[in-house]
């Protein structure tokens, strides 16, 4: 099947490669000429484990090609919209790019199409896209059949390609039997994972899923604050909770809060969707409030424990919002660095992938080539992202490098037997 994917960002490139590996002929469409040139050379603008290697394989086999021109959709029966929907100032999803693409599709399509919305969009966006395309077709004086499909993505950064190729479920919102058959052909390798529903249900499932996972994280973090007050260990508490199959262990780990391109944006967007519908999302607002204050709560503990931050050297290990990605969007590390610099601390930092992006925001931080260099002469160490080379570094060697052996583990990931001689402070646990 010939498939056009519009928007070569994180989702678009991942889906293009996944569909190509499934045997489809993929046409990636992107208005940014430099990005197209980079992709044609097999180079990705993002870091995602295994994705670049597979892209190069598909380029060699000519299973994938790229174009700046929307007219490339006319070689395809399926057109997938994967452009960004950034947050507006009020938290609503900005549909500017989606609407522009819809208009361009209406202006250029010459034959029947299935328009698949992969971008994360509010409920009712499918209707908006249909109206825009209909309007453009009427202006042209042509009658070309098409159908709008909602097919949200559930890709986790750091393992996006694995998720695309081995999904838990593929949610598809459509109305006609012919569209269902086409989507079954598109995802023939995962036919047992398909869940068909309405377009509006599908649009809401995406937001509801991310908001629920964010709720689990914030619940664990608020419980961690209580654990410190009553002398409990949050790690043991959540482990005991997670043994209940109705609860499960995933996304129940306490830490310094969620970040990234999805959870914060999608939580805000769902709050605004509720507001527009006259629904007071009390629970979801509390989830957001906990996350917004979690880093400050953690840093207050840091400042109190080491009796002030001015002129103290603090090493921050991990800058991306999670390991195995170069994405720093909404990373708790941004708030950590900002707080430390505001308090006049001397800050060193290490991350295997996130330094270039963070340097543009905080040029006054000293960035190191490895974690041991970062902790040299530090008065305290903050672990902000659980990269394997940070968690498993030589903590005995680090002990000999620091001025004060104090570790604030923002992810509760370093095992106690590795920390002989350290004063350890986690989230919801304090063991010295």
Tab-separated table of C-alpha atoms in Angstrom:
chain	number	residue	atom	x	y	z
A	1	UNK	CA	0.000	0.000	0.000
A	2	UNK	CA	1.209	3.518	-0.796
A	3	UNK	CA	1.068	5.749	2.292
A	4	UNK	CA	1.850	9.447	2.617
A	5	UNK	CA	2.907	10.725	6.046
A	6	UNK	CA	2.746	14.501	6.451
A	7	UNK	CA	5.079	15.927	9.099
A	8	UNK	CA	8.517	14.441	9.683
A	9	UNK	CA	8.766	15.145	13.366
A	10	UNK	CA	9.087	12.576	16.131
A	11	UNK	CA	5.805	10.767	15.383
A	12	UNK	CA	5.920	11.151	11.617
A	13	UNK	CA	9.427	9.758	11.163
A	14	UNK	CA	8.785	6.868	13.535
A	15	UNK	CA	5.528	5.898	11.822
A	16	UNK	CA	7.102	6.275	8.374
A	17	UNK	CA	9.874	3.863	9.269
A	18	UNK	CA	7.497	1.414	10.988
A	19	UNK	CA	5.123	1.370	8.009
A	20	UNK	CA	8.043	0.933	5.623
A	21	UNK	CA	9.318	-2.014	7.633
A	22	UNK	CA	5.842	-3.525	7.381
A	23	UNK	CA	6.180	-3.500	3.603
A	24	UNK	CA	4.287	-0.344	2.667
A	25	UNK	CA	5.674	2.214	0.230
A	26	UNK	CA	6.031	5.388	2.282
A	27	UNK	CA	6.199	8.984	1.076
A	28	UNK	CA	7.335	11.327	3.844
A	29	UNK	CA	6.207	14.919	3.312
A	30	UNK	CA	7.841	17.804	5.156
A	31	UNK	CA	7.958	21.539	4.318
A	32	UNK	CA	11.378	22.040	5.973
A	33	UNK	CA	13.883	21.607	3.140
A	34	UNK	CA	16.858	21.082	5.462
A	35	UNK	CA	15.028	18.345	7.324
A	36	UNK	CA	14.177	16.635	4.026
A	37	UNK	CA	17.817	16.763	2.941
A	38	UNK	CA	18.897	15.323	6.268
A	39	UNK	CA	16.366	12.494	6.079
A	40	UNK	CA	17.351	11.671	2.508
A	41	UNK	CA	20.911	11.207	3.782
A	42	UNK	CA	19.669	8.856	6.501
A	43	UNK	CA	20.172	11.345	9.327
A	44	UNK	CA	17.454	12.063	11.902
A	45	UNK	CA	16.898	15.431	13.611
A	46	UNK	CA	16.114	13.548	16.840
A	47	UNK	CA	17.724	10.732	18.803
A	48	UNK	CA	15.606	7.613	19.000
A	49	UNK	CA	17.191	4.226	19.594
A	50	UNK	CA	17.389	2.092	16.429
A	51	UNK	CA	15.366	4.472	14.250
A	52	UNK	CA	18.180	5.943	12.158
A	53	UNK	CA	19.597	2.523	11.315
A	54	UNK	CA	16.223	1.299	10.026
A	55	UNK	CA	15.669	4.524	8.088
A	56	UNK	CA	18.903	3.926	6.196
A	57	UNK	CA	17.859	0.367	5.390
A	58	UNK	CA	14.581	1.622	3.925
A	59	UNK	CA	16.360	4.287	1.885
A	60	UNK	CA	18.644	1.655	0.367
A	61	UNK	CA	15.680	-0.542	-0.526
A	62	UNK	CA	13.770	2.507	-1.833
A	63	UNK	CA	10.874	1.623	0.467
A	64	UNK	CA	10.743	5.223	1.668
A	65	UNK	CA	11.200	8.592	-0.014
A	66	UNK	CA	10.748	12.219	1.000
A	67	UNK	CA	9.276	15.323	-0.565
A	68	UNK	CA	8.543	18.958	0.247
A	69	UNK	CA	5.436	18.923	-1.884
A	70	UNK	CA	1.944	18.008	-0.716
A	71	UNK	CA	1.129	16.826	-4.236
A	72	UNK	CA	2.963	13.614	-3.334
A	73	UNK	CA	-0.274	12.488	-1.676
A	74	UNK	CA	-1.686	11.733	-5.108
A	75	UNK	CA	0.482	8.630	-5.294
A	76	UNK	CA	-1.210	7.295	-2.168
A	77	UNK	CA	-4.585	5.994	-1.050
A	78	UNK	CA	-3.842	6.687	2.623
A	79	UNK	CA	-2.681	10.083	3.887
A	80	UNK	CA	-1.508	10.292	7.500
A	81	UNK	CA	-1.371	13.666	9.254
A	82	UNK	CA	1.411	13.694	11.865
A	83	UNK	CA	2.153	17.393	12.351
A	84	UNK	CA	2.653	18.961	15.768
A	85	UNK	CA	-0.104	20.304	17.991
A	86	UNK	CA	1.825	22.462	20.482
A	87	UNK	CA	0.161	23.926	23.530
A	88	UNK	CA	-1.306	27.412	23.289
A	89	UNK	CA	-0.840	29.883	26.139
A	90	UNK	CA	-4.091	28.722	27.744
A	91	UNK	CA	-3.148	25.036	27.463
A	92	UNK	CA	-5.370	24.219	24.491
A	93	UNK	CA	-3.863	22.243	21.627
A	94	UNK	CA	-2.886	24.575	18.805
A	95	UNK	CA	-4.388	23.137	15.608
A	96	UNK	CA	-2.734	25.645	13.255
A	97	UNK	CA	-0.575	23.040	11.505
A	98	UNK	CA	-3.362	20.475	11.311
A	99	UNK	CA	-5.687	23.020	9.703
A	100	UNK	CA	-3.018	24.141	7.217
A	101	UNK	CA	-2.367	20.565	6.187
A	102	UNK	CA	-6.100	19.890	5.819
A	103	UNK	CA	-6.389	22.921	3.539
A	104	UNK	CA	-3.434	21.789	1.429
A	105	UNK	CA	-4.898	18.295	1.093
A	106	UNK	CA	-8.184	19.760	-0.123
A	107	UNK	CA	-6.368	21.934	-2.654
A	108	UNK	CA	-4.226	19.175	-4.113
A	109	UNK	CA	-5.905	15.778	-3.858
A	110	UNK	CA	-7.103	14.327	-7.154
A	111	UNK	CA	-8.547	10.970	-6.126
A	112	UNK	CA	-10.285	9.202	-3.245
A	113	UNK	CA	-8.305	9.270	0.007
A	114	UNK	CA	-8.424	7.990	3.535
A	115	UNK	CA	-7.228	10.860	5.746
A	116	UNK	CA	-5.730	9.448	8.957
A	117	UNK	CA	-5.152	11.877	11.832
A	118	UNK	CA	-2.194	10.601	13.829
A	119	UNK	CA	-1.531	13.930	15.580
A	120	UNK	CA	-2.838	14.360	19.126
A	121	UNK	CA	-5.954	16.482	18.706
A	122	UNK	CA	-8.995	17.526	20.790
A	123	UNK	CA	-12.361	15.849	20.421
A	124	UNK	CA	-14.117	17.162	17.337
A	125	UNK	CA	-10.974	17.829	15.286
A	126	UNK	CA	-11.961	15.152	12.786
A	127	UNK	CA	-15.061	17.192	11.987
A	128	UNK	CA	-12.963	20.348	11.619
A	129	UNK	CA	-10.549	18.656	9.197
A	130	UNK	CA	-13.464	17.288	7.158
A	131	UNK	CA	-15.060	20.729	6.908
A	132	UNK	CA	-11.806	22.316	5.737
A	133	UNK	CA	-11.217	19.696	3.048
A	134	UNK	CA	-14.855	19.884	1.922
A	135	UNK	CA	-14.566	23.661	1.650
A	136	UNK	CA	-11.438	23.449	-0.524
A	137	UNK	CA	-13.014	20.827	-2.776
A	138	UNK	CA	-16.081	23.025	-3.266
A	139	UNK	CA	-13.847	25.950	-4.197
A	140	UNK	CA	-12.268	23.773	-6.844
A	141	UNK	CA	-15.679	22.621	-8.017
A	142	UNK	CA	-14.822	18.928	-7.654
A	143	UNK	CA	-16.429	16.058	-5.802
A	144	UNK	CA	-13.767	13.642	-4.507
A	145	UNK	CA	-14.764	11.105	-1.851
A	146	UNK	CA	-12.660	10.900	1.318
A	147	UNK	CA	-13.070	9.780	4.916
A	148	UNK	CA	-11.522	11.045	8.130
A	149	UNK	CA	-9.944	8.481	10.461
A	150	UNK	CA	-8.692	9.073	13.998
A	151	UNK	CA	-5.662	6.917	14.782
A	152	UNK	CA	-3.797	8.420	17.769
A	153	UNK	CA	-0.219	7.467	18.551
A	154	UNK	CA	0.899	5.838	21.796
A	155	UNK	CA	4.653	5.989	21.311
A	156	UNK	CA	7.023	6.233	24.249
A	157	UNK	CA	10.130	8.273	23.612
A	158	UNK	CA	13.208	6.109	23.916
A	159	UNK	CA	11.401	3.082	22.535
A	160	UNK	CA	9.126	4.608	19.910
A	161	UNK	CA	10.050	2.250	17.092
A	162	UNK	CA	9.533	-0.792	19.314
A	163	UNK	CA	6.132	0.554	20.331
A	164	UNK	CA	5.171	1.220	16.709
A	165	UNK	CA	6.181	-2.283	15.698
A	166	UNK	CA	4.868	-4.060	18.808
A	167	UNK	CA	1.884	-2.001	19.972
A	168	UNK	CA	-0.313	-2.790	22.969
A	169	UNK	CA	-3.272	-1.599	20.917
A	170	UNK	CA	-4.033	0.412	17.798
A	171	UNK	CA	-7.057	2.641	18.286
A	172	UNK	CA	-8.948	3.496	15.100
A	173	UNK	CA	-11.927	5.797	14.899
A	174	UNK	CA	-13.863	5.369	11.666
A	175	UNK	CA	-17.410	4.950	10.365
A	176	UNK	CA	-17.458	2.935	7.135
A	177	UNK	CA	-16.731	-0.729	6.513
A	178	UNK	CA	-14.460	0.202	3.583
A	179	UNK	CA	-12.327	2.397	5.858
A	180	UNK	CA	-12.111	-0.439	8.361
A	181	UNK	CA	-10.856	-2.811	5.655
A	182	UNK	CA	-8.233	-0.294	4.532
A	183	UNK	CA	-6.985	0.203	8.084
A	184	UNK	CA	-6.831	-3.561	8.562
A	185	UNK	CA	-4.654	-3.733	5.453
A	186	UNK	CA	-2.470	-0.880	6.728
A	187	UNK	CA	-1.918	-2.658	10.044
A	188	UNK	CA	-2.071	-6.226	8.760
A	189	UNK	CA	0.902	-7.204	10.932
A	190	UNK	CA	-1.046	-6.241	14.071
A	191	UNK	CA	-4.576	-7.270	13.188
A	192	UNK	CA	-5.202	-8.702	16.660
A	193	UNK	CA	-4.334	-5.345	18.277
A	194	UNK	CA	-6.895	-3.228	16.394
A	195	UNK	CA	-9.661	-1.547	18.363
A	196	UNK	CA	-12.337	0.114	16.242
A	197	UNK	CA	-14.556	2.822	17.650
A	198	UNK	CA	-15.939	6.227	16.674
A	199	UNK	CA	-13.744	9.159	15.684
A	200	UNK	CA	-14.661	11.143	18.795
A	201	UNK	CA	-14.072	8.179	21.107
A	202	UNK	CA	-10.674	7.653	19.529
A	203	UNK	CA	-9.715	11.306	19.946
A	204	UNK	CA	-10.634	11.224	23.628
A	205	UNK	CA	-8.923	7.868	24.301
A	206	UNK	CA	-5.544	9.453	23.577
A	207	UNK	CA	-5.949	12.268	26.092
A	208	UNK	CA	-7.625	10.041	28.662
A	209	UNK	CA	-4.801	7.490	28.512
A	210	UNK	CA	-2.007	10.010	29.095
A	211	UNK	CA	-3.974	11.825	31.788
A	212	UNK	CA	-4.568	8.573	33.670
A	213	UNK	CA	-0.865	7.656	33.570
A	214	UNK	CA	-0.023	11.158	34.793
A	215	UNK	CA	-2.522	10.605	37.616
A	216	UNK	CA	-0.692	7.467	38.742
A	217	UNK	CA	2.616	9.347	38.792
A	218	UNK	CA	1.250	12.290	40.782
A	219	UNK	CA	-0.509	9.957	43.212
A	220	UNK	CA	2.774	8.149	43.891
A	221	UNK	CA	4.580	11.475	44.331
A	222	UNK	CA	2.048	12.838	46.788
A	223	UNK	CA	2.172	9.546	48.654
A	224	UNK	CA	5.958	9.919	48.759
A	225	UNK	CA	5.600	13.229	50.583
A	226	UNK	CA	3.392	11.511	53.155
A	227	UNK	CA	5.848	8.624	53.454
A	228	UNK	CA	8.630	10.955	54.531
A	229	UNK	CA	6.391	12.490	57.189
A	230	UNK	CA	5.278	9.168	58.703
A	231	UNK	CA	8.544	7.230	58.352
A	232	UNK	CA	7.486	4.919	55.516
A	233	UNK	CA	9.421	3.935	52.391
A	234	UNK	CA	7.547	4.823	49.195
A	235	UNK	CA	9.419	2.222	47.152
A	236	UNK	CA	8.145	-0.570	49.363
A	237	UNK	CA	4.687	0.987	49.570
A	238	UNK	CA	4.199	1.221	45.794
A	239	UNK	CA	5.689	-2.246	45.309
A	240	UNK	CA	3.068	-3.636	47.651
A	241	UNK	CA	0.347	-1.656	45.874
A	242	UNK	CA	1.490	-2.784	42.445
A	243	UNK	CA	1.203	-6.450	43.342
A	244	UNK	CA	-2.545	-5.925	43.065
A	245	UNK	CA	-3.334	-6.676	39.421
A	246	UNK	CA	-6.019	-4.019	39.466
A	247	UNK	CA	-3.359	-1.377	40.173
A	248	UNK	CA	-0.148	-2.635	38.561
A	249	UNK	CA	3.386	-1.308	38.959
A	250	UNK	CA	3.758	0.798	35.813
A	251	UNK	CA	3.853	4.583	36.304
A	252	UNK	CA	3.633	4.142	40.075
A	253	UNK	CA	7.246	5.069	40.799
A	254	UNK	CA	7.777	8.189	42.898
A	255	UNK	CA	10.198	10.803	41.596
A	256	UNK	CA	10.519	14.450	40.668
A	257	UNK	CA	7.541	14.518	38.324
A	258	UNK	CA	6.652	13.792	34.735
A	259	UNK	CA	7.828	15.804	31.748
A	260	UNK	CA	8.270	15.366	28.014
A	261	UNK	CA	6.198	16.317	25.018
A	262	UNK	CA	3.023	14.413	25.951
A	263	UNK	CA	1.940	14.248	29.588
A	264	UNK	CA	2.156	17.957	30.504
A	265	UNK	CA	0.683	19.127	27.192
A	266	UNK	CA	-2.056	16.501	27.043
A	267	UNK	CA	-3.058	17.019	30.683
A	268	UNK	CA	-3.402	20.762	30.093
A	269	UNK	CA	-5.334	20.170	26.887
A	270	UNK	CA	-7.780	17.778	28.555
A	271	UNK	CA	-8.350	20.310	31.332
A	272	UNK	CA	-9.264	22.868	28.674
A	273	UNK	CA	-11.492	20.388	26.832
A	274	UNK	CA	-13.314	19.833	30.119
A	275	UNK	CA	-13.544	23.572	30.759
A	276	UNK	CA	-15.030	24.169	27.314
A	277	UNK	CA	-17.603	21.439	28.001
A	278	UNK	CA	-18.488	22.892	31.397
A	279	UNK	CA	-16.819	20.051	33.328
A	280	UNK	CA	-14.747	20.863	36.429
A	281	UNK	CA	-11.865	18.381	36.225
A	282	UNK	CA	-11.032	18.540	39.940
A	283	UNK	CA	-8.976	15.335	39.983
A	284	UNK	CA	-6.956	16.206	36.886
A	285	UNK	CA	-6.260	19.709	38.213
A	286	UNK	CA	-4.870	18.120	41.375
A	287	UNK	CA	-2.652	15.854	39.262
A	288	UNK	CA	-1.237	18.917	37.525
A	289	UNK	CA	-0.779	20.785	40.808
A	290	UNK	CA	1.218	17.942	42.355
A	291	UNK	CA	3.463	17.713	39.312
A	292	UNK	CA	3.966	21.472	39.172
A	293	UNK	CA	5.150	21.535	42.802
A	294	UNK	CA	7.084	18.250	42.980
A	295	UNK	CA	10.440	19.641	41.857
A	296	UNK	CA	10.192	22.609	44.254
A	297	UNK	CA	9.324	20.242	47.108
A	298	UNK	CA	12.369	18.124	46.265
A	299	UNK	CA	14.702	21.111	45.928
A	300	UNK	CA	13.576	22.570	49.246
A	301	UNK	CA	14.801	19.333	50.787
A	302	UNK	CA	18.125	19.725	48.972
A	303	UNK	CA	18.550	23.327	50.135
A	304	UNK	CA	17.604	22.551	53.735
A	305	UNK	CA	19.799	19.469	53.978
A	306	UNK	CA	22.990	21.120	52.791
A	307	UNK	CA	22.188	24.384	54.647
A	308	UNK	CA	22.044	26.752	51.693
A	309	UNK	CA	23.084	26.659	48.059
A	310	UNK	CA	25.041	29.877	47.530
A	311	UNK	CA	28.575	29.151	46.285
A	312	UNK	CA	28.030	25.402	46.716
A	313	UNK	CA	28.892	23.187	43.776
A	314	UNK	CA	25.921	20.995	42.849
A	315	UNK	CA	26.275	18.256	40.250
A	316	UNK	CA	23.106	17.460	38.284
A	317	UNK	CA	23.181	14.068	36.586
A	318	UNK	CA	20.625	13.699	33.807
A	319	UNK	CA	19.000	16.489	31.814
A	320	UNK	CA	16.476	14.842	29.497
A	321	UNK	CA	12.964	14.186	30.798
A	322	UNK	CA	13.655	10.440	30.640
A	323	UNK	CA	16.541	8.204	29.510
A	324	UNK	CA	17.168	7.017	25.940
A	325	UNK	CA	16.048	10.271	24.300
A	326	UNK	CA	17.538	13.700	23.632
A	327	UNK	CA	14.240	15.439	24.472
A	328	UNK	CA	14.396	18.036	27.268
A	329	UNK	CA	10.860	19.387	26.778
A	330	UNK	CA	9.249	19.954	30.183
A	331	UNK	CA	12.136	18.111	31.804
A	332	UNK	CA	12.289	18.525	35.593
A	333	UNK	CA	15.995	19.226	35.091
A	334	UNK	CA	15.097	22.605	33.592
A	335	UNK	CA	13.454	23.678	36.839
A	336	UNK	CA	16.291	22.177	38.853
A	337	UNK	CA	18.975	24.124	36.983
A	338	UNK	CA	16.921	27.312	37.089
A	339	UNK	CA	16.403	26.991	40.863
A	340	UNK	CA	20.060	26.242	41.576
A	341	UNK	CA	21.335	29.131	39.478
A	342	UNK	CA	18.799	31.485	41.066
A	343	UNK	CA	20.154	30.433	44.476
A	344	UNK	CA	23.702	31.280	43.305
A	345	UNK	CA	24.928	27.694	43.293
A	346	UNK	CA	27.786	26.620	41.042
A	347	UNK	CA	26.252	23.991	38.786
A	348	UNK	CA	27.871	21.185	36.837
A	349	UNK	CA	25.819	18.792	34.744
A	350	UNK	CA	26.050	15.622	32.692
A	351	UNK	CA	23.747	13.852	30.254
A	352	UNK	CA	24.695	11.530	27.372
A	353	UNK	CA	22.238	13.130	24.912
A	354	UNK	CA	20.670	16.254	26.385
A	355	UNK	CA	23.605	18.662	26.763
A	356	UNK	CA	23.379	20.498	23.392
A	357	UNK	CA	19.729	21.428	23.924
A	358	UNK	CA	20.236	22.409	27.566
A	359	UNK	CA	23.293	24.538	26.757
A	360	UNK	CA	21.076	26.836	24.698
A	361	UNK	CA	18.915	27.513	27.768
A	362	UNK	CA	21.586	27.533	30.496
A	363	UNK	CA	24.966	28.572	29.058
A	364	UNK	CA	26.323	29.354	32.563
A	365	UNK	CA	26.201	25.714	33.665
A	366	UNK	CA	29.435	23.731	33.409
A	367	UNK	CA	28.738	20.663	31.264
A	368	UNK	CA	30.856	17.550	31.638
A	369	UNK	CA	31.819	14.692	29.342
A	370	UNK	CA	31.036	12.009	31.926
A	371	UNK	CA	29.300	11.763	35.309
A	372	UNK	CA	32.507	11.364	37.305
A	373	UNK	CA	33.841	14.624	35.896
A	374	UNK	CA	30.581	16.341	36.796
A	375	UNK	CA	30.696	15.299	40.457
A	376	UNK	CA	34.331	16.306	41.000
A	377	UNK	CA	34.524	18.647	44.029
A	378	UNK	CA	30.724	18.711	44.351
A	379	UNK	CA	29.040	19.574	47.642
A	380	UNK	CA	26.047	17.489	46.626
A	381	UNK	CA	24.843	15.359	43.719
A	382	UNK	CA	21.321	15.384	42.261
A	383	UNK	CA	20.279	12.448	40.093
A	384	UNK	CA	17.535	13.800	37.840
A	385	UNK	CA	17.336	11.243	34.997
A	386	UNK	CA	17.940	7.518	35.321
A	387	UNK	CA	20.364	6.992	32.438
A	388	UNK	CA	22.077	3.591	32.868
A	389	UNK	CA	25.588	5.065	32.831
A	390	UNK	CA	24.581	7.367	35.691
A	391	UNK	CA	22.785	4.774	37.800
A	392	UNK	CA	25.577	2.217	37.368
A	393	UNK	CA	28.563	4.549	37.541
A	394	UNK	CA	31.422	3.831	39.933
A	395	UNK	CA	29.951	5.364	43.094
A	396	UNK	CA	33.064	4.409	45.099
A	397	UNK	CA	35.189	6.467	42.714
A	398	UNK	CA	32.632	9.277	42.878
A	399	UNK	CA	32.873	9.155	46.681
A	400	UNK	CA	36.573	9.994	46.429
A	401	UNK	CA	35.883	12.925	44.092
A	402	UNK	CA	33.132	14.809	45.907
A	403	UNK	CA	33.615	17.297	48.756
A	404	UNK	CA	30.488	16.062	50.534
A	405	UNK	CA	29.088	12.573	49.773
A	406	UNK	CA	25.427	13.585	49.606
A	407	UNK	CA	23.198	12.094	46.917
A	408	UNK	CA	19.682	13.324	46.217
A	409	UNK	CA	18.175	10.577	44.092
A	410	UNK	CA	15.251	12.128	42.243
A	411	UNK	CA	14.287	8.779	40.718
A	412	UNK	CA	14.880	6.338	43.596
A	413	UNK	CA	17.028	4.164	41.343
A	414	UNK	CA	20.487	3.777	42.895
A	415	UNK	CA	20.775	0.585	44.923
A	416	UNK	CA	21.927	1.018	48.504
A	417	UNK	CA	24.810	-1.475	48.265
A	418	UNK	CA	26.467	0.825	45.712
A	419	UNK	CA	26.391	3.781	48.093
A	420	UNK	CA	28.602	2.829	51.011
A	421	UNK	CA	29.821	6.058	52.573
A	422	UNK	CA	27.121	8.221	50.988
A	423	UNK	CA	24.317	10.134	52.669
A	424	UNK	CA	21.321	9.171	50.561
A	425	UNK	CA	18.090	11.126	50.116
A	426	UNK	CA	15.457	9.804	47.765
A	427	UNK	CA	11.832	10.741	47.119
A	428	UNK	CA	9.719	9.367	49.918
A	429	UNK	CA	12.730	7.628	51.438
A	430	UNK	CA	15.760	8.805	53.436
A	431	UNK	CA	18.488	6.282	54.202
A	432	UNK	CA	21.911	7.346	55.467
